[in-house]
Coordinates of C-alpha atoms and ligand atoms in Angstrom, one line a residue:
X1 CA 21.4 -165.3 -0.2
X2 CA 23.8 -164.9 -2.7
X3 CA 22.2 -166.3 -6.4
X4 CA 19.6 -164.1 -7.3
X5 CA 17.9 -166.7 -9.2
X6 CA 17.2 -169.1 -6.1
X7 CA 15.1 -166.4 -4.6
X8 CA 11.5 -166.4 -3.9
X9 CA 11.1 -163.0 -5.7
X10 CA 13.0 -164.6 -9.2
X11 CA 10.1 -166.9 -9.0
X12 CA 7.8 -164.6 -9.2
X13 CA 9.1 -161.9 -11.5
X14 CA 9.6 -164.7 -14.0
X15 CA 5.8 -165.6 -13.8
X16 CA 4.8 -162.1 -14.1
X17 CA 6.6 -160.9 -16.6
X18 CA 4.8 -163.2 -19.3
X19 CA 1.4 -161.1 -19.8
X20 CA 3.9 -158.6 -21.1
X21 CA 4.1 -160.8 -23.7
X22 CA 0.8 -161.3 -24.8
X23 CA -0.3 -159.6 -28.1
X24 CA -3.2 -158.2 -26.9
X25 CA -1.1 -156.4 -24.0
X26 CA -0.7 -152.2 -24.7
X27 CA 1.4 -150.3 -22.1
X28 CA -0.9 -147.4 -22.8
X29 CA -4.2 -149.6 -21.0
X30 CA -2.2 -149.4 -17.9
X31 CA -2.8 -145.5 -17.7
X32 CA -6.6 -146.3 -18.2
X33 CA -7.3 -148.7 -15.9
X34 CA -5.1 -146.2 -13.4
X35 CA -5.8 -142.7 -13.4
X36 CA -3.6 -142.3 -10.6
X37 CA -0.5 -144.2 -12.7
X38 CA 2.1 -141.1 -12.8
X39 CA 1.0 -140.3 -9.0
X40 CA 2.0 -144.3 -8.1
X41 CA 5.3 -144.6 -10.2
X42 CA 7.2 -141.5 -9.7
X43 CA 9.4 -140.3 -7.5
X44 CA 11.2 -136.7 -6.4
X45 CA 14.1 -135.5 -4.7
X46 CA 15.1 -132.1 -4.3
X47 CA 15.2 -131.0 -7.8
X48 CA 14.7 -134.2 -9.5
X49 CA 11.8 -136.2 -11.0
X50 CA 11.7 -139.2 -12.0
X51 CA 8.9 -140.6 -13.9
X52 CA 9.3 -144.1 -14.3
X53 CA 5.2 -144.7 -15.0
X54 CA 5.7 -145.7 -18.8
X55 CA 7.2 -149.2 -17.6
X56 CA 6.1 -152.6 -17.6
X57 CA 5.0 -153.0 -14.1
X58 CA 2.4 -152.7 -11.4
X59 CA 1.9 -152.6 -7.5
X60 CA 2.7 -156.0 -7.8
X61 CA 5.7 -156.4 -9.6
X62 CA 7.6 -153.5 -7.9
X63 CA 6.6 -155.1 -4.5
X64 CA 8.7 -158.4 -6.2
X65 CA 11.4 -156.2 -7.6
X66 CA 12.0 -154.6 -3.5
X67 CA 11.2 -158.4 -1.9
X68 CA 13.8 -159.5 -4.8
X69 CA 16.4 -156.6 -3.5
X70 CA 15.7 -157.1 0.5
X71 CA 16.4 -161.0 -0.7
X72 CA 19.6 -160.0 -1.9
X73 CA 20.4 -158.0 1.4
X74 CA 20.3 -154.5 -0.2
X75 CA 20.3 -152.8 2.7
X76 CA 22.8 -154.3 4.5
X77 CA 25.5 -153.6 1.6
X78 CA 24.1 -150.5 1.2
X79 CA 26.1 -150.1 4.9
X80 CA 28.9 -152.3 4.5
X81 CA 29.8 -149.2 1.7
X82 CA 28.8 -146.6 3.4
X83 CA 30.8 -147.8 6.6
X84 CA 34.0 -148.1 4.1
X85 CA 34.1 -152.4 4.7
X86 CA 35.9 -154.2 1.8
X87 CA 33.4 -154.4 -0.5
X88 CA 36.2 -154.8 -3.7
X89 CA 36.9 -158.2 -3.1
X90 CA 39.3 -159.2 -5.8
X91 CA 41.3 -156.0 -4.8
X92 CA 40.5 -155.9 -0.9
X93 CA 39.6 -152.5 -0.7
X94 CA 36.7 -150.3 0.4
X95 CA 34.3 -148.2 -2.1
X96 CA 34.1 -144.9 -0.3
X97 CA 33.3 -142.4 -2.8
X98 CA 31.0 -141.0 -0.9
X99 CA 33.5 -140.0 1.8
X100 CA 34.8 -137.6 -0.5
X101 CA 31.6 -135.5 -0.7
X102 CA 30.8 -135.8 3.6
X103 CA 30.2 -132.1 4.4
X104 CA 33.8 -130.3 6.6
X105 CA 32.7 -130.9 10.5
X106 CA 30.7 -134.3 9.7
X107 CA 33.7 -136.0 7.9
X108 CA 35.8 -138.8 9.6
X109 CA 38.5 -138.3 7.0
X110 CA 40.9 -135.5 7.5
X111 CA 42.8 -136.1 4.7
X112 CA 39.7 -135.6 2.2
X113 CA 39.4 -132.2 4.1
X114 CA 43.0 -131.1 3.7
X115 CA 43.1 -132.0 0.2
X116 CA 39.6 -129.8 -0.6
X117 CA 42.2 -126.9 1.3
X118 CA 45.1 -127.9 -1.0
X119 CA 42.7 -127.3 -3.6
X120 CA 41.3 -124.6 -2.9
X121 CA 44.5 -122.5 -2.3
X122 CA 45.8 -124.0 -6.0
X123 CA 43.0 -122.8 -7.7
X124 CA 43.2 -119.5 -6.0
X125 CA 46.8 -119.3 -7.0
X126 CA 46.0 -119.9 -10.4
X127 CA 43.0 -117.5 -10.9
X128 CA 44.7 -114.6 -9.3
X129 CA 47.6 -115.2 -11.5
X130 CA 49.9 -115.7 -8.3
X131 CA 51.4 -118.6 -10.3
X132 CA 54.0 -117.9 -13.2
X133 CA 55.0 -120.0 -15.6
X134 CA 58.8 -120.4 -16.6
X135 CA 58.7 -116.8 -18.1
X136 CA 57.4 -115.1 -15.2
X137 CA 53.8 -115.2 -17.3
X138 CA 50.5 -116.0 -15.8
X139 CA 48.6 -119.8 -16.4
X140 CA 45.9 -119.2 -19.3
X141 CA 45.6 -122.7 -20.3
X142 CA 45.6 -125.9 -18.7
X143 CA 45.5 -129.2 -20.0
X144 CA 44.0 -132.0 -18.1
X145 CA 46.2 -135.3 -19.5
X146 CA 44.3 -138.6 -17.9
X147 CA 41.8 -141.3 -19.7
X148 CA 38.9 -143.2 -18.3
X149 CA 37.9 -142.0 -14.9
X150 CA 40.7 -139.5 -15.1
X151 CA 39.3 -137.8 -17.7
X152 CA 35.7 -138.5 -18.7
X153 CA 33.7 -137.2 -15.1
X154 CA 35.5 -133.9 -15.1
X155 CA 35.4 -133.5 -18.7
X156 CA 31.6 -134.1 -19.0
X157 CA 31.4 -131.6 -15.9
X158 CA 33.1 -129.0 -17.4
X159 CA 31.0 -129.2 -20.3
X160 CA 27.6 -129.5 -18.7
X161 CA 28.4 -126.8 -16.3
X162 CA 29.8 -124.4 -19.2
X163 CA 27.3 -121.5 -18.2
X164 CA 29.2 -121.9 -14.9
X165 CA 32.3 -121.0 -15.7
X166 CA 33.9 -118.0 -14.1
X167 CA 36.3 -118.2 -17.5
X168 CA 39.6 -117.1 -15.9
X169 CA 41.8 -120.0 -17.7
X170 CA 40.7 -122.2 -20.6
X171 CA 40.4 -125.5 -19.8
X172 CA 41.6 -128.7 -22.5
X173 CA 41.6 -132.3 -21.8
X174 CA 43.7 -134.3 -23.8
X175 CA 43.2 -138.8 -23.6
X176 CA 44.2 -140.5 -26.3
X177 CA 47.6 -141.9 -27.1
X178 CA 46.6 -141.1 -30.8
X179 CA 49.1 -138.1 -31.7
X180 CA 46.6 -136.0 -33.2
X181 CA 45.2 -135.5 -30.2
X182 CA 47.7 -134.0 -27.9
X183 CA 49.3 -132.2 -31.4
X184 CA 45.9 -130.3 -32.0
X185 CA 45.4 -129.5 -28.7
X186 CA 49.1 -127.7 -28.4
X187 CA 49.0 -126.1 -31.6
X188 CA 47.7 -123.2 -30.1
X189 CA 49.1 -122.8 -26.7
X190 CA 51.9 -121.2 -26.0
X191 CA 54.7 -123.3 -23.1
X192 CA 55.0 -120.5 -21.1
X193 CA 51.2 -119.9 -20.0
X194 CA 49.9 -124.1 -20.1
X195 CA 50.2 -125.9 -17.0
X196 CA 49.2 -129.6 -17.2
X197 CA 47.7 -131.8 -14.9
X198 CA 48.6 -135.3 -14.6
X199 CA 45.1 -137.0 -13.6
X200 CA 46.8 -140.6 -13.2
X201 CA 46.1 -142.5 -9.8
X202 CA 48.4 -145.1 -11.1
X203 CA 50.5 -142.8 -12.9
X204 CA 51.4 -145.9 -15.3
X205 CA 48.4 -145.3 -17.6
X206 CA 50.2 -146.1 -21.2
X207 CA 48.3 -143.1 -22.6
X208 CA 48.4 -140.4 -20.2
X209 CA 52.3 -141.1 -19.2
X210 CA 53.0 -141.2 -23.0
X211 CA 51.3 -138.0 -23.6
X212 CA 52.7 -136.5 -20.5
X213 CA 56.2 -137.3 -21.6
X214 CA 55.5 -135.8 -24.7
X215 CA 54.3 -132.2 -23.3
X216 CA 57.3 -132.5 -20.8
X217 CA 59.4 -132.4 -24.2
X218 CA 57.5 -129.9 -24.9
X219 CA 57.3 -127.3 -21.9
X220 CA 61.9 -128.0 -22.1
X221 CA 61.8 -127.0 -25.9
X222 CA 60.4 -123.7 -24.7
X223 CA 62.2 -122.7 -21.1
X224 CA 65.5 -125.3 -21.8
X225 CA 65.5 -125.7 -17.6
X226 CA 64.5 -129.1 -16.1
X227 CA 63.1 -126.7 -12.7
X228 CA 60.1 -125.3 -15.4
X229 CA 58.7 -128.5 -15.0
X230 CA 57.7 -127.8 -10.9
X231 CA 55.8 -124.6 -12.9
X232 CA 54.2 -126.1 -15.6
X233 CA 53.0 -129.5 -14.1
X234 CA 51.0 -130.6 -11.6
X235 CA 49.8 -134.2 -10.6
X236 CA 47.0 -136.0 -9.1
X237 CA 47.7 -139.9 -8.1
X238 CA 48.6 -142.2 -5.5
X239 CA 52.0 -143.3 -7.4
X240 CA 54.3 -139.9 -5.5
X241 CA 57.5 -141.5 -6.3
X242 CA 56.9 -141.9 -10.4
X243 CA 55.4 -138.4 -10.1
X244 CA 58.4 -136.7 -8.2
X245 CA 60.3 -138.9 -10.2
X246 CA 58.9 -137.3 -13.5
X247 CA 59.9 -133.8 -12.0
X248 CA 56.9 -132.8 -9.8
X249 CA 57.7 -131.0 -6.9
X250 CA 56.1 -132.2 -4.0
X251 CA 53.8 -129.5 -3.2
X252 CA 52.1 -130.2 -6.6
X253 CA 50.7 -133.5 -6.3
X254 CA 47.3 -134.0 -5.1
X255 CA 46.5 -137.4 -3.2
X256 CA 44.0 -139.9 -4.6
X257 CA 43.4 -143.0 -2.5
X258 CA 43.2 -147.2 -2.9
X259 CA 39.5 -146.7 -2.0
X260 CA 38.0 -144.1 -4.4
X261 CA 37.8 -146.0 -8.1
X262 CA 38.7 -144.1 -11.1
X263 CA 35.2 -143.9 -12.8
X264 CA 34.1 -142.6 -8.9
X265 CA 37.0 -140.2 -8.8
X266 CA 35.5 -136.4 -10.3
X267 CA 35.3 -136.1 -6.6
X268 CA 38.5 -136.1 -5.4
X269 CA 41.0 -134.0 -6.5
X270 CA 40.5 -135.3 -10.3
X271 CA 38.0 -132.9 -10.2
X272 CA 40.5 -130.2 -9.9
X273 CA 39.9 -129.2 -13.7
X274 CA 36.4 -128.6 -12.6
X275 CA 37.3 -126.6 -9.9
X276 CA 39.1 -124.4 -12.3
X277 CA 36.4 -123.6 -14.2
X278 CA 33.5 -122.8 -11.8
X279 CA 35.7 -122.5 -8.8
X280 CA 35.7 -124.1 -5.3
X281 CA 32.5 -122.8 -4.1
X282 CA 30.4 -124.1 -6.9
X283 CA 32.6 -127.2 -6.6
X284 CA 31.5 -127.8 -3.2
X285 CA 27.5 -127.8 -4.5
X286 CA 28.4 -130.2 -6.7
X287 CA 29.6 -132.4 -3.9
X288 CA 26.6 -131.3 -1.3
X289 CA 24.3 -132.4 -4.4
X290 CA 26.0 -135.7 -4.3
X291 CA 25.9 -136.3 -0.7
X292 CA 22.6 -135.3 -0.8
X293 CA 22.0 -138.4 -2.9
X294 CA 24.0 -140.5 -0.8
X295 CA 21.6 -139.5 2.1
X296 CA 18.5 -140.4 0.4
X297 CA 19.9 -143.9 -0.8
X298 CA 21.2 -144.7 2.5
X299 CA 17.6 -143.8 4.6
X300 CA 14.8 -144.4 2.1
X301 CA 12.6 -147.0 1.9
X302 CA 13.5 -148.9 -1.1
X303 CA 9.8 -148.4 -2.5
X304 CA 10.6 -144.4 -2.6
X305 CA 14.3 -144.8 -3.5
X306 CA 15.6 -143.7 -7.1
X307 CA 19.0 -145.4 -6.9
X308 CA 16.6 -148.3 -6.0
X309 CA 14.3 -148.4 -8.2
X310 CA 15.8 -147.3 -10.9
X311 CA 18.4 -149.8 -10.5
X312 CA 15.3 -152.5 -9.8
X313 CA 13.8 -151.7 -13.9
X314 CA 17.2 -151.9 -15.4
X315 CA 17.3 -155.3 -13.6
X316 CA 13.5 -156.4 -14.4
X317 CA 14.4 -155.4 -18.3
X318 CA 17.8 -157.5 -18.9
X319 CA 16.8 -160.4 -16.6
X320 CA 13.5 -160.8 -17.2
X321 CA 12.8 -159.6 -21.1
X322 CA 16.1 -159.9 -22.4
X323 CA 17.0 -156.6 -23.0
X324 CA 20.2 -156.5 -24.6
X325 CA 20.9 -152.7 -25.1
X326 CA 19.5 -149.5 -23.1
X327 CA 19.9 -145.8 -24.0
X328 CA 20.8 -142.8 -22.2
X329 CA 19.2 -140.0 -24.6
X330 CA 19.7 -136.4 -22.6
X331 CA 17.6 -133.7 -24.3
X332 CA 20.2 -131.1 -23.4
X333 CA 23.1 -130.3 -25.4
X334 CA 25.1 -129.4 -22.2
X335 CA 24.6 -132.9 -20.9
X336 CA 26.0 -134.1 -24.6
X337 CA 28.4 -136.0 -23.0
X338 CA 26.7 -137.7 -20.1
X339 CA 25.9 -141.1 -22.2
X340 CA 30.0 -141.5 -22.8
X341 CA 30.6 -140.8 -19.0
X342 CA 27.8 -143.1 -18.1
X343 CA 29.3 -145.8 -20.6
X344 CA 32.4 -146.1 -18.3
X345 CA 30.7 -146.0 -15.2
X346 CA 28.1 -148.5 -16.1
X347 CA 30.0 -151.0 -18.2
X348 CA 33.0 -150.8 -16.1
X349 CA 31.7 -151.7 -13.2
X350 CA 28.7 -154.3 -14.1
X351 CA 30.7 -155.8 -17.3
X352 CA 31.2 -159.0 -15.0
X353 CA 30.9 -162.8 -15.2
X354 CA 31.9 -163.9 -12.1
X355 CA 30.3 -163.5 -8.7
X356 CA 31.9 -162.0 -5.7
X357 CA 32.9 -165.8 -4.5
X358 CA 34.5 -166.4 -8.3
X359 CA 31.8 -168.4 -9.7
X360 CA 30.0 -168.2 -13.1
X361 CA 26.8 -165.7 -12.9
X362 CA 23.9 -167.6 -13.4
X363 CA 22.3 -164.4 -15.0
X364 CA 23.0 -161.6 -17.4
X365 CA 24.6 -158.6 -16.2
X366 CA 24.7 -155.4 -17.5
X367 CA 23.6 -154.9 -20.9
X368 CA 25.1 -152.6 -23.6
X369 CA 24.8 -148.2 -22.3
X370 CA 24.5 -146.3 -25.3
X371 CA 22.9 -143.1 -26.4
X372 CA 23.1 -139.7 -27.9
X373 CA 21.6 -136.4 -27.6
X374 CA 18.2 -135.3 -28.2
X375 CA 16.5 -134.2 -30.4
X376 CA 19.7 -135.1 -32.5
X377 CA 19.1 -138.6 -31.9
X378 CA 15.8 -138.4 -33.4
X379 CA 16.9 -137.8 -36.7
X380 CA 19.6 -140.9 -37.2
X381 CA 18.5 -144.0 -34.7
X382 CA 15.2 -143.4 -33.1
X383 CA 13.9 -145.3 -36.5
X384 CA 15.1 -148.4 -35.1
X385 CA 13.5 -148.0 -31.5
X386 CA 10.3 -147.1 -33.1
X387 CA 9.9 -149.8 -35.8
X388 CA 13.2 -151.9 -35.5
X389 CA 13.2 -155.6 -33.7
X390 CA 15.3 -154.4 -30.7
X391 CA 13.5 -154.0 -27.5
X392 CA 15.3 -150.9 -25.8
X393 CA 14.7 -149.3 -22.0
X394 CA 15.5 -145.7 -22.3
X395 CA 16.3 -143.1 -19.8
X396 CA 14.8 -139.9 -21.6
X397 CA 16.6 -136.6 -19.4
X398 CA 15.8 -133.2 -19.9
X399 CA 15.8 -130.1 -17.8
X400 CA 12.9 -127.4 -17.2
X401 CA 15.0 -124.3 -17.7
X402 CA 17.1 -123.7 -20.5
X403 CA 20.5 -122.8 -19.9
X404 CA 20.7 -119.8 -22.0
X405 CA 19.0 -116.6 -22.5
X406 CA 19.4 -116.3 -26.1
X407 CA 16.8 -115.1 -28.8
X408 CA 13.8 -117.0 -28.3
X409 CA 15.6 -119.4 -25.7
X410 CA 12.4 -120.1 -23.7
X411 CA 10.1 -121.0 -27.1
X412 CA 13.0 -123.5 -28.7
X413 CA 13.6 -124.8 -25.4
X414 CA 10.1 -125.6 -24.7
X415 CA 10.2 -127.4 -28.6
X416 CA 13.1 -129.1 -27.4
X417 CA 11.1 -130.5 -24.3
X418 CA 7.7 -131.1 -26.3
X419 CA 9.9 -133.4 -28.7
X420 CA 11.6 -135.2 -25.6
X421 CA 7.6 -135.7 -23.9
X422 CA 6.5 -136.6 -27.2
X423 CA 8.9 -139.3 -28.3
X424 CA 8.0 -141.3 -24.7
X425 CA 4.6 -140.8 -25.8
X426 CA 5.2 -142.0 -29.4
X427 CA 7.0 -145.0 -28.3
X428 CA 4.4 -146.0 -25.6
X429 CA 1.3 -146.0 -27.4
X430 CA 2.7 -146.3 -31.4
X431 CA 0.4 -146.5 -34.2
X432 CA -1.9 -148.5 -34.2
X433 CA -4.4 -147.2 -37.9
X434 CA -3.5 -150.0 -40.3
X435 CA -3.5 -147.8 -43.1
X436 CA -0.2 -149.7 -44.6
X437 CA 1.8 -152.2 -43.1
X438 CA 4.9 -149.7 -43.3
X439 CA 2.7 -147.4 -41.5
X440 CA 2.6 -149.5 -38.4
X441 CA 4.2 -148.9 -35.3
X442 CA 3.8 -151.1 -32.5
X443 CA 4.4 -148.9 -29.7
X444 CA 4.5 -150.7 -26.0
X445 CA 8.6 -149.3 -26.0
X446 CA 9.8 -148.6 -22.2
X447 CA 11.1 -145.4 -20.9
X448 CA 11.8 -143.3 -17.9
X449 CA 11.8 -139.9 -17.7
X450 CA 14.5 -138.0 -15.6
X451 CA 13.3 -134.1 -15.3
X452 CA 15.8 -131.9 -13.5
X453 CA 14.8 -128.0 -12.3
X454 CA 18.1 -126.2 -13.6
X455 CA 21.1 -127.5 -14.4
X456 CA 23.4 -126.3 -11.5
X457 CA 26.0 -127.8 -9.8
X458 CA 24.2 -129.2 -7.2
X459 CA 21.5 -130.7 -9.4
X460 CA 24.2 -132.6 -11.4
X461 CA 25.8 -133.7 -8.4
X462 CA 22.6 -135.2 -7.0
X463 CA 21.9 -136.7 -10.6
X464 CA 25.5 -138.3 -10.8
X465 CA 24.9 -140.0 -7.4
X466 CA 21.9 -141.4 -8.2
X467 CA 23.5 -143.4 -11.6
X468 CA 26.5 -144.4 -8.9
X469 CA 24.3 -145.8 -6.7
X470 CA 21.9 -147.0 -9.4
X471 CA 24.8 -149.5 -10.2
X472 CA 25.9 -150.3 -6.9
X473 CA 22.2 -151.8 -6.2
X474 CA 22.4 -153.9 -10.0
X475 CA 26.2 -155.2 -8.6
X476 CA 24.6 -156.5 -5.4
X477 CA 21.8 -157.6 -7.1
X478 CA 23.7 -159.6 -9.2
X479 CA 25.8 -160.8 -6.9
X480 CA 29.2 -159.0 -8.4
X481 CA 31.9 -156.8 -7.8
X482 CA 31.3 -152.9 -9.4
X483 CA 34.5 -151.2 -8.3
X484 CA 37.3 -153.6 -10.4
X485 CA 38.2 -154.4 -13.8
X486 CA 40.2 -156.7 -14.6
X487 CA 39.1 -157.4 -18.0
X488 CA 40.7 -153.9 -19.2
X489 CA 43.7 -154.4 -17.5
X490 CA 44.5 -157.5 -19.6
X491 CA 44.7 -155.5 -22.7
X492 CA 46.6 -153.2 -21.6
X493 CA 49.2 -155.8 -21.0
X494 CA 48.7 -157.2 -24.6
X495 CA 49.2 -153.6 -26.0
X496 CA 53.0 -153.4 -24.4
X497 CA 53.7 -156.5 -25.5
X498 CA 52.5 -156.0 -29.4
X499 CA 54.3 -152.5 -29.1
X500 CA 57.6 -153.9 -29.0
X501 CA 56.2 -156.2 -32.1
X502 CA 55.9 -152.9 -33.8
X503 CA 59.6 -151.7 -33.2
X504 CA 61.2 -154.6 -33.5
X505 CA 61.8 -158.5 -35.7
X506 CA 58.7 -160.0 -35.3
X507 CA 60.2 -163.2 -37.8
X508 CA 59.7 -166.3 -35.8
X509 CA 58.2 -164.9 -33.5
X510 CA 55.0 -166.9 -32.2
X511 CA 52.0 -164.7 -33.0
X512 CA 48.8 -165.7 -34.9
X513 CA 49.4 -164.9 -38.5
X514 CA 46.3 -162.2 -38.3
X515 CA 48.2 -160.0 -35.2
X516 CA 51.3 -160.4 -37.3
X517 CA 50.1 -159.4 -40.4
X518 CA 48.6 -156.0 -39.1
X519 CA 52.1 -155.1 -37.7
X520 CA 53.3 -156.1 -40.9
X521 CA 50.9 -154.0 -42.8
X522 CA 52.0 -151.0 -40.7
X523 CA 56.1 -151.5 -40.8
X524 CA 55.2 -151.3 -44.7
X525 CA 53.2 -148.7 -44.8
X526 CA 53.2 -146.6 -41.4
X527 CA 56.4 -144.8 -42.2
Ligands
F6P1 O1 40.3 -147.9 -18.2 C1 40.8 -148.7 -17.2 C2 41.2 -147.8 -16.1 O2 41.8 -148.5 -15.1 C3 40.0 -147.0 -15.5 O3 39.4 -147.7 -14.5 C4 40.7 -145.8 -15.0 O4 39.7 -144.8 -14.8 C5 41.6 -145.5 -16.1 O5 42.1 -146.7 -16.5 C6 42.7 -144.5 -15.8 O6 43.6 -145.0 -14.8 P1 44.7 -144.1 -14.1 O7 43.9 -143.0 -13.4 O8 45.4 -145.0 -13.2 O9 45.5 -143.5 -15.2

């Protein structure tokens, strides 16, 4: 069965979801007439809960949203991936992620193994200060150059597992091809103590080469010897011969393969900046927390399954109600950057019109990922999701400990939690008092809740895995491919070609008078 929208299941779902549109529904009668509601529609594993009760659905519609996913043969992709098949069509190659977090002794994949070693005796090298830079001085900053995949997962990681840190080197990430960027970042460095990392598995990436180029110039200015560069960069793709070819020795480039996708890549050795900071050992319980994940999605029933289910509502909420935007709002400033991470991984993968076999979709895919931290959030947009005309699934995340000790850490974090439990609330059951129109708020607004223990490295790992998967079950679903993107690729092409607009006669040159203008507008005034 490969069109969702012939199935039994679509049927169905279509016909229930219209008493959600009654007026006289309210969200909030569904925990009345079920005491039991939270007990029914939530769902644990290891340190996670997720509450998905304040929903739009009952026994019966997540019995449709399963029947809908077994219909769509769920299960048996969930082992074509697993088993490494060729699930990227358009690129012919397997989506195998989840090889790269298989515990030593049960992995089929030596070379995942013997990069984990490689890795390991880098980051011991740099931490003891066995490495030197040109000067004979020891690594105190490094600079993680890469964009997208390359940059986002072990960014976000870094930042979320902060508290972590064993603080030996201070780790920078540098992705734009805007100047500032790189130029801010190396204003304070000093060439002889940064070492980069090239995080390109293309190593063709206009902004990471560009910027990579540029620190090369750099790093010479300081030691004037083309060797420095085997002491000052390192590289992580599958391209070896443009990264020897750059000046990388050999023994510094880290492998990253055909079948691990860059937005599925912190994994892999593009997660050596992560490594850096926490170290190997806590990187390794970030990948047992993953494959922890990967265990439950792979064995549970798909009526206890989180990837599953919450893959199921996302599905339910764009197909069947039109939902044309969802938010990501984590109430937790170290998981600040989680919505931008998921933004790739989630639009990247499901921003698709075609079907596997090249046809037209005959149903929306993904809608638009957004989101910002809470309680942040609350003060600029939450306006609009209260009293605006958008209809808006949220995933609401917080965690039950708070990461730091500080003065009165335990009261403000529990004000910080009481404003995340209250704004599901507030948007479930609004209000209702007519004392003024303005006054008003509808309520019946969507949301799960995502509660995490602690935020540890194996916690995030399992959290990760579950949004991976999540997307692989909307991508089957639908009936497309999560693990190309082609659309991007187009304008990076486009770019190149308007570059050499910018450096050169563009006069009779055949170019829509709006593109041209703009170049004009900068040759005039750029200088
Ligand atoms: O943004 C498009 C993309 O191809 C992403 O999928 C990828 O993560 C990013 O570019 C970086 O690619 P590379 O690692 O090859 O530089």
């Amino acid at each position: 069965m490969k069109n969702p929208t012939q199935t039994d299941a679509w049927g169905q779902l279509s016909s229930l979801s219209k008493k959600f549109n009654h007026a006289d529904f309210r969200l909030s009668d569904l925990f009345e007439k079920e005491e039991d509601r939270f007990a029914l529609f939530s769902q644990t594993h290891e340190n996670l809960l997720l509450d998905y009760s304040k929903n739009f659905i009952t026994r019966e519609i997540m019995e449709a949203l399963q029947e809908l996913a077994k219909d769509m043969q769920l299960q048996e992709a969930i082992e074509a991936m697993f088993d490494g098949n060729i699930i990227n069509l358009s690129e012919g190659q397997a989506a195998l992620h989840t090889a790269l977090r298989l515990p030593e002794g049960k992995n089929p994949h030596p070379e995942v193994i013997d990069c984990l070693n490689k890795m390991d005796s880098f980051v011991a090298r740099i931490h003891s200060g066995e490495w030197r830079g040109h000067s004979g001085q020891k690594i105190r900053d490094i600079v993680n150059l890469g964009i997208g995949g390359s940059d986002l997962g072990p960014s976000f990681i870094c930042d979320t597992l902060k508290d972590y840190s064993l603080n030996v080197v201070n780790i920078h990430f540098v992705s734009n091809i805007d100047p500032a960027h790189l130029d801010d970042t190396l204003e304070n460095l000093n060439p002889e103590t940064t070492l980069f990392i090239v995080a390109s598995k293309s190593f063709k990436t206009l902004e990471t080469h560009q910027n990579a180029l540029t620190a090369r110039e750099w790093i010479l200015a300081s030691s004037q010897n083309e060797v420095s560069i085997q002491k000052h960069f390192i590289a992580i793709t599958k391209n070896l011969s443009a990264a020897k070819e750059f000046g990388i020795h050999e023994e510094n480039l880290f492998p990253i393969w055909d079948w691990v996708g860059g937005r599925f890549s912190l994994w892999s050795a593009i997660g050596i900046p992560i490594a850096l900071s926490i170290g190997m050992a806590q990187f390794k319980e970030l990948l047992s927390g993953a494959h922890s994940m990967d265990i439950h999605f792979r064995n549970t029933p798909f009526n206890k399954n989180l990837p599953v289910i919450m893959a199921m509502l996302a599905i339910w909420y764009r197909c069947f109600f039109n939902a044309r935007s969802s938010a990501i709002i984590p109430y937790s400033e170290r998981l600040k950057k989680l919505p931008i991470y998921l933004q790739q991984l989630y639009m990247e993968s499901l921003g698709k019109n075609i079907t596997n076999e090249g046809e037209a979709v005959s149903t929306s895919t993904a809608e638009i990922l957004w989101g910002t931290v809470g309680t942040d959030s609350q003060h600029s947009y939450f306006q609009l999701l209260h009293q605006g005309t958008e209809f808006v699934p949220i995933d609401f995340i917080a965690v039950a400990e708070p990461a730091t000790q500080g003065f009165n850490a335990k009261e403000r974090h529990q004000h910080l939690l009481s404003n995340c439990f209250s704004q599901s609330l507030a948007l479930m059951k609004g209000s209702l008092k007519n004392k003024s129109t303005h006054e008003f708020v509808a309520g019946n607004k969507t949301s799960n809740t995502l509660l995490l223990k602690k935020l540890n490295p194996y916690n995030i790992g399992n959290l990760i895995a579950l949004y991976e998967h999540k997307i692989f079950v909307q991508s089957v679903i639908w009936n497309i491919n999560a693990f190309d993107q082609w659309g991007v690729e187009l304008g990076k092409m486009l770019s190149t070609q308007l570059f050499n607009g910018l450096n050169s006669d563009i006069k009779g040159k055949k170019i829509d008078s709006s593109t041209k203008n703009l170049i004009e507008f900068v040759k005039v005034n750029g200088q």
